[in-house]
Amino acid sequence: MSNALKVDLHCHSNVSDGVLAPAAVAQTARKAGVDVWALTDHDEIDGVAEARAAAQALGMQFVSGVEISITWAKETVHIVGLQIDETHAGLCAGLAATRAGRDNRGRQIAAELAKAGIADAYEGALKFVGNPDLMSRTHFARYLVEQGVCANIPDVFKKYLSEGKPGYVPHRWATLEDAVGWIRAAGGIAVIAHPGRYKFNDMAQGVLFDEFKQLGGTAIEVVTGSHTPDQYPEYAELARRYGFLASRGTDFHAPGEARVDFALLPPLPAGVTPVWHDWF
Ligand code: AMP
Ligand code: MN
Ligand code: MN
Ligand code: MN
């Protein structure tokens, strides 16, 4: 299927750390001209049924998805699953286990922020949480912006919530093997999300790609709102070299929070095979 379709295979709703309900995310995507759309909430499939109904009513091809948090080589990496059966028991159990530590981590983040002089951050972040199982650093970021501690969300991550900063709490997520295994067991396709965002050197990144491939992973994101424009051709070349299919998505979280305006996100570069090439 051609590159002419407008495809967005990475979006968040308030079921994870987005701000809009799944049906409202579908409307936003449709208004932006999207033909093929996936909701990929962090570690959670609870929004998929609502998203599917809304997408179909709006005339979009719907793709069920999820974005799983894993720990690989001591770093947090995200693995997107597409075309999953979101009712698959093994996948659902794996995601529930992945979510289980989030509330406790949230309390620890609040304790660290309190030491840095920011009070009541747990309660403050909770006001932004749509799903009590899914407290995210993004909710803390929105609270710190609301409080005027930082001007915007990237600024909060830079000053407080990234590794080495006062509000950072290390966390152990799922393994790469588990995440790819759950996705494949549920009939889905595993995709490395925004590979250009991790702090790996070329050699470590190569090991990640090789391991992912050996486990049955088949795609990487090439054009994503979480890449810089110079990373689009770079990751297109890596997709070709490793024989990965290429995915595209905005990583939309909220109106006004996008790192790249939806309209400016280009199609996949020529010479890669879109992950959706044989879907329709
Ligand atoms: P968590 O899963 O709770 O650790 O939160 C991860 C989420 O934080 C990501 O999915 C992004 O939405 C957000 N995030 C991480 N780093 C940044 C950043 N530098 N700027 C803006 N948002 C970020
Ligand atoms: Mn997020
Ligand atoms: Mn991500
Ligand atoms: Mn995402």
XYZ file of C-alpha atoms and ligand atoms in Angstrom:
306
model
C 0.000 0.000 0.000
C 1.375 3.344 -0.991
C 3.039 6.190 0.801
C 0.150 8.420 -0.328
C -1.958 7.272 2.609
C -1.680 9.494 5.635
C -0.712 7.139 8.414
C -0.270 7.848 12.119
C 0.679 4.750 14.096
C 1.697 6.372 17.403
C -0.713 8.431 19.554
C -1.649 8.752 23.223
C -4.972 9.340 24.973
C -5.846 10.104 28.597
C -5.786 6.346 29.186
C -2.024 6.935 29.498
C -0.268 10.320 29.411
C -2.254 12.077 26.686
C -4.940 14.606 27.609
C -7.802 13.733 25.221
C -10.151 10.770 25.483
C -9.536 8.077 22.822
C -12.506 9.207 20.682
C -11.262 12.808 20.776
C -7.777 11.710 19.670
C -9.454 9.917 16.746
C -11.260 13.149 15.813
C -8.027 15.140 16.020
C -6.261 12.648 13.756
C -9.131 12.663 11.252
C -9.180 16.468 11.168
C -5.462 16.365 10.372
C -6.278 14.161 7.368
C -5.220 10.784 8.771
C -6.487 7.700 6.864
C -4.843 4.942 8.913
C -4.591 5.403 12.658
C -3.397 3.575 15.778
C -3.823 4.445 19.436
C -0.662 3.324 21.277
C -1.077 4.183 24.941
C 1.768 3.382 27.326
C 1.472 -0.117 28.852
C -2.326 -0.095 28.481
C -4.989 -1.204 25.978
C -8.030 0.132 27.817
C -8.661 2.870 25.234
C -8.549 0.624 22.180
C -12.256 -0.299 21.976
C -13.396 3.342 22.175
C -10.685 4.367 19.703
C -11.712 1.673 17.220
C -15.401 2.630 17.318
C -14.588 6.321 16.857
C -12.065 5.690 14.077
C -14.464 3.508 12.137
C -17.291 6.054 12.507
C -14.916 8.699 11.107
C -13.933 6.501 8.143
C -10.348 5.742 9.202
C -8.657 2.353 8.996
C -8.019 1.458 12.626
C -4.951 -0.350 13.939
C -4.961 -1.567 17.543
C -1.761 -0.694 19.346
C 0.214 -0.259 22.536
C 3.592 1.229 23.556
C 5.393 -0.981 26.077
C 8.049 0.367 28.465
C 11.096 -1.885 28.742
C 14.516 -1.697 30.341
C 17.384 -2.634 28.045
C 21.066 -2.085 28.922
C 19.904 -0.027 31.920
C 17.991 2.410 29.696
C 14.259 2.783 29.180
C 13.238 1.841 25.644
C 9.742 1.810 24.154
C 8.416 -1.013 21.985
C 5.228 -0.352 20.020
C 2.933 -3.273 19.217
C 0.655 -2.881 16.192
C -2.226 -5.042 14.928
C -2.408 -6.721 18.329
C -5.406 -8.634 19.635
C -5.927 -6.340 22.609
C -8.002 -8.994 24.391
C -5.130 -11.533 24.408
C -4.758 -12.796 27.998
C -0.955 -13.050 27.945
C -0.540 -9.530 26.585
C -3.041 -8.119 29.092
C -1.308 -9.859 32.016
C 2.092 -8.594 30.871
C 0.824 -5.026 30.575
C -0.843 -5.204 34.007
C 2.469 -6.332 35.518
C 4.271 -3.496 33.727
C 1.815 -0.910 35.092
C 1.986 -2.271 38.627
C 4.996 -0.284 39.798
C 3.877 3.091 38.468
C 1.950 4.383 41.478
C 4.787 3.602 43.859
C 7.277 5.224 41.507
C 4.997 8.306 41.433
C 5.134 8.547 45.226
C 8.941 8.298 45.100
C 9.145 10.976 42.404
C 7.023 13.246 44.622
C 9.336 12.571 47.589
C 12.371 13.499 45.479
C 10.681 16.651 44.200
C 9.780 17.597 47.791
C 13.493 17.423 48.651
C 14.062 19.824 45.745
C 11.515 22.223 47.252
C 8.426 21.268 45.243
C 5.634 20.255 47.608
C 2.533 18.090 47.045
C 3.613 16.834 43.636
C 1.883 13.441 44.003
C -1.519 15.064 44.567
C -0.698 17.700 41.957
C 0.230 15.152 39.295
C -2.812 13.051 40.174
C -5.110 15.881 39.030
C -3.818 15.257 35.505
C -4.098 11.463 35.636
C -6.945 9.922 33.623
C -6.169 6.303 34.564
C -5.035 5.667 38.164
C -2.956 2.687 36.969
C -0.969 4.883 34.668
C 0.741 7.669 36.552
C 3.467 8.980 34.259
C 6.302 11.463 34.462
C 4.298 13.516 31.966
C 1.642 14.119 34.652
C 4.326 15.489 36.965
C 5.596 17.638 34.117
C 2.129 19.135 33.567
C 1.861 19.891 37.288
C 5.249 21.663 37.371
C 4.254 23.764 34.363
C 0.912 24.592 36.020
C 2.789 25.666 39.156
C 5.067 27.918 37.108
C 8.174 25.938 38.140
C 9.059 25.478 34.453
C 7.853 27.144 31.269
C 7.035 23.983 29.327
C 7.124 20.199 29.431
C 10.498 19.592 27.741
C 11.971 22.060 30.228
C 10.630 20.019 33.174
C 12.245 16.878 31.761
C 15.512 18.704 31.242
C 15.632 20.145 34.763
C 13.795 17.600 36.937
C 12.658 14.303 35.448
C 15.560 12.947 33.371
C 18.300 10.674 34.641
C 20.624 12.506 37.008
C 18.095 15.245 37.796
C 16.501 15.842 41.239
C 13.106 14.228 40.504
C 14.375 11.190 38.610
C 13.583 7.764 40.083
C 15.069 4.748 38.292
C 12.560 2.056 37.444
C 12.806 -1.479 36.120
C 10.319 -2.121 33.304
C 9.637 -5.264 31.258
C 12.410 -6.999 29.295
C 12.796 -6.722 25.514
C 12.126 -10.444 25.251
C 8.895 -10.171 27.249
C 7.551 -7.174 25.339
C 8.253 -8.636 21.893
C 6.908 -11.992 23.102
C 3.621 -10.513 24.379
C 3.111 -8.562 21.162
C 3.790 -11.573 18.946
C 1.636 -13.877 21.072
C -1.198 -11.380 20.564
C -0.696 -11.605 16.781
C 0.986 -8.210 16.538
C 4.016 -6.604 14.955
C 6.769 -5.272 17.245
C 8.269 -1.871 16.401
C 11.136 -0.048 18.153
C 9.686 3.367 19.023
C 11.707 6.530 18.270
C 15.108 4.742 18.172
C 16.886 8.075 17.745
C 15.851 9.190 21.224
C 17.931 6.717 23.215
C 21.410 7.518 24.445
C 23.077 4.456 22.924
C 26.241 4.690 20.870
C 26.185 3.085 17.411
C 27.496 -0.207 18.715
C 24.910 -0.550 21.499
C 22.155 0.487 19.119
C 23.322 -2.208 16.716
C 23.155 -4.810 19.496
C 19.616 -3.655 20.358
C 18.557 -3.968 16.706
C 20.148 -7.430 16.380
C 18.547 -8.738 19.583
C 15.186 -7.263 18.630
C 15.375 -8.929 15.230
C 16.355 -12.283 16.719
C 13.343 -12.115 19.028
C 11.045 -11.569 16.042
C 10.833 -7.762 15.970
C 10.269 -6.521 12.434
C 10.022 -2.710 12.312
C 11.429 0.577 13.603
C 9.931 4.044 13.658
C 11.613 6.241 11.071
C 9.440 9.353 10.853
C 8.142 10.279 14.305
C 7.411 13.459 16.197
C 10.070 12.203 18.615
C 12.846 12.360 15.970
C 14.566 15.432 14.624
C 14.262 15.882 10.828
C 17.902 14.861 10.278
C 17.084 11.527 11.937
C 14.467 10.601 9.293
C 17.016 9.718 6.555
C 19.408 8.283 9.155
C 16.847 5.787 10.450
C 15.526 5.094 6.948
C 19.041 3.941 6.051
C 19.236 1.807 9.211
C 15.843 0.242 8.423
C 17.168 -0.717 4.969
C 20.438 -2.030 6.368
C 18.781 -4.225 9.005
C 15.839 -5.258 6.834
C 13.285 -3.607 9.117
C 9.931 -2.280 7.975
C 9.484 1.452 8.619
C 6.786 3.062 10.752
C 5.487 6.598 11.050
C 3.630 8.366 13.856
C 3.260 11.726 15.545
C 3.633 10.551 19.185
C 0.737 12.948 19.828
C -0.036 13.604 23.523
C -1.997 16.866 23.634
C -2.949 19.812 21.465
C -0.174 22.365 21.881
C 2.345 19.898 23.317
C 3.582 18.470 20.012
C 7.300 18.676 19.329
C 6.577 18.741 15.596
C 3.437 20.200 14.082
C 1.427 17.335 12.606
C 1.242 19.040 9.224
C 5.049 19.274 9.083
C 5.662 15.576 9.720
C 6.725 14.265 6.290
C 5.882 10.915 4.685
C 8.367 8.049 4.936
C 11.474 8.579 2.810
C 11.657 6.621 -0.455
C 13.414 3.270 -0.345
C 11.914 1.907 2.879
C 9.047 -0.563 3.124
C 6.157 0.854 5.191
C 5.072 -1.387 8.051
C 1.522 -1.139 6.625
C 2.567 -2.325 3.109
C 0.518 -5.541 3.230
C -2.337 -4.604 5.585
C -5.108 -3.531 3.263
P 7.165 7.441 31.985
O 6.677 6.302 31.153
O 6.257 7.762 33.141
O 8.594 7.317 32.395
O 7.068 8.749 31.077
C 7.602 8.750 29.788
C 6.919 9.835 28.969
O 7.452 11.097 29.297
C 7.174 9.692 27.487
O 6.259 8.819 26.915
C 6.944 11.096 26.997
O 5.563 11.341 26.836
C 7.426 11.925 28.164
N 8.808 12.435 27.943
C 9.962 11.794 28.189
N 11.026 12.592 27.906
C 10.501 13.761 27.477
C 11.046 15.008 27.040
N 12.377 15.201 27.009
N 10.195 15.991 26.674
C 8.863 15.803 26.731
N 8.285 14.668 27.129
C 9.081 13.659 27.503
Mn 4.232 9.599 26.667
Mn 7.784 6.648 23.702
Mn 4.673 7.573 22.738
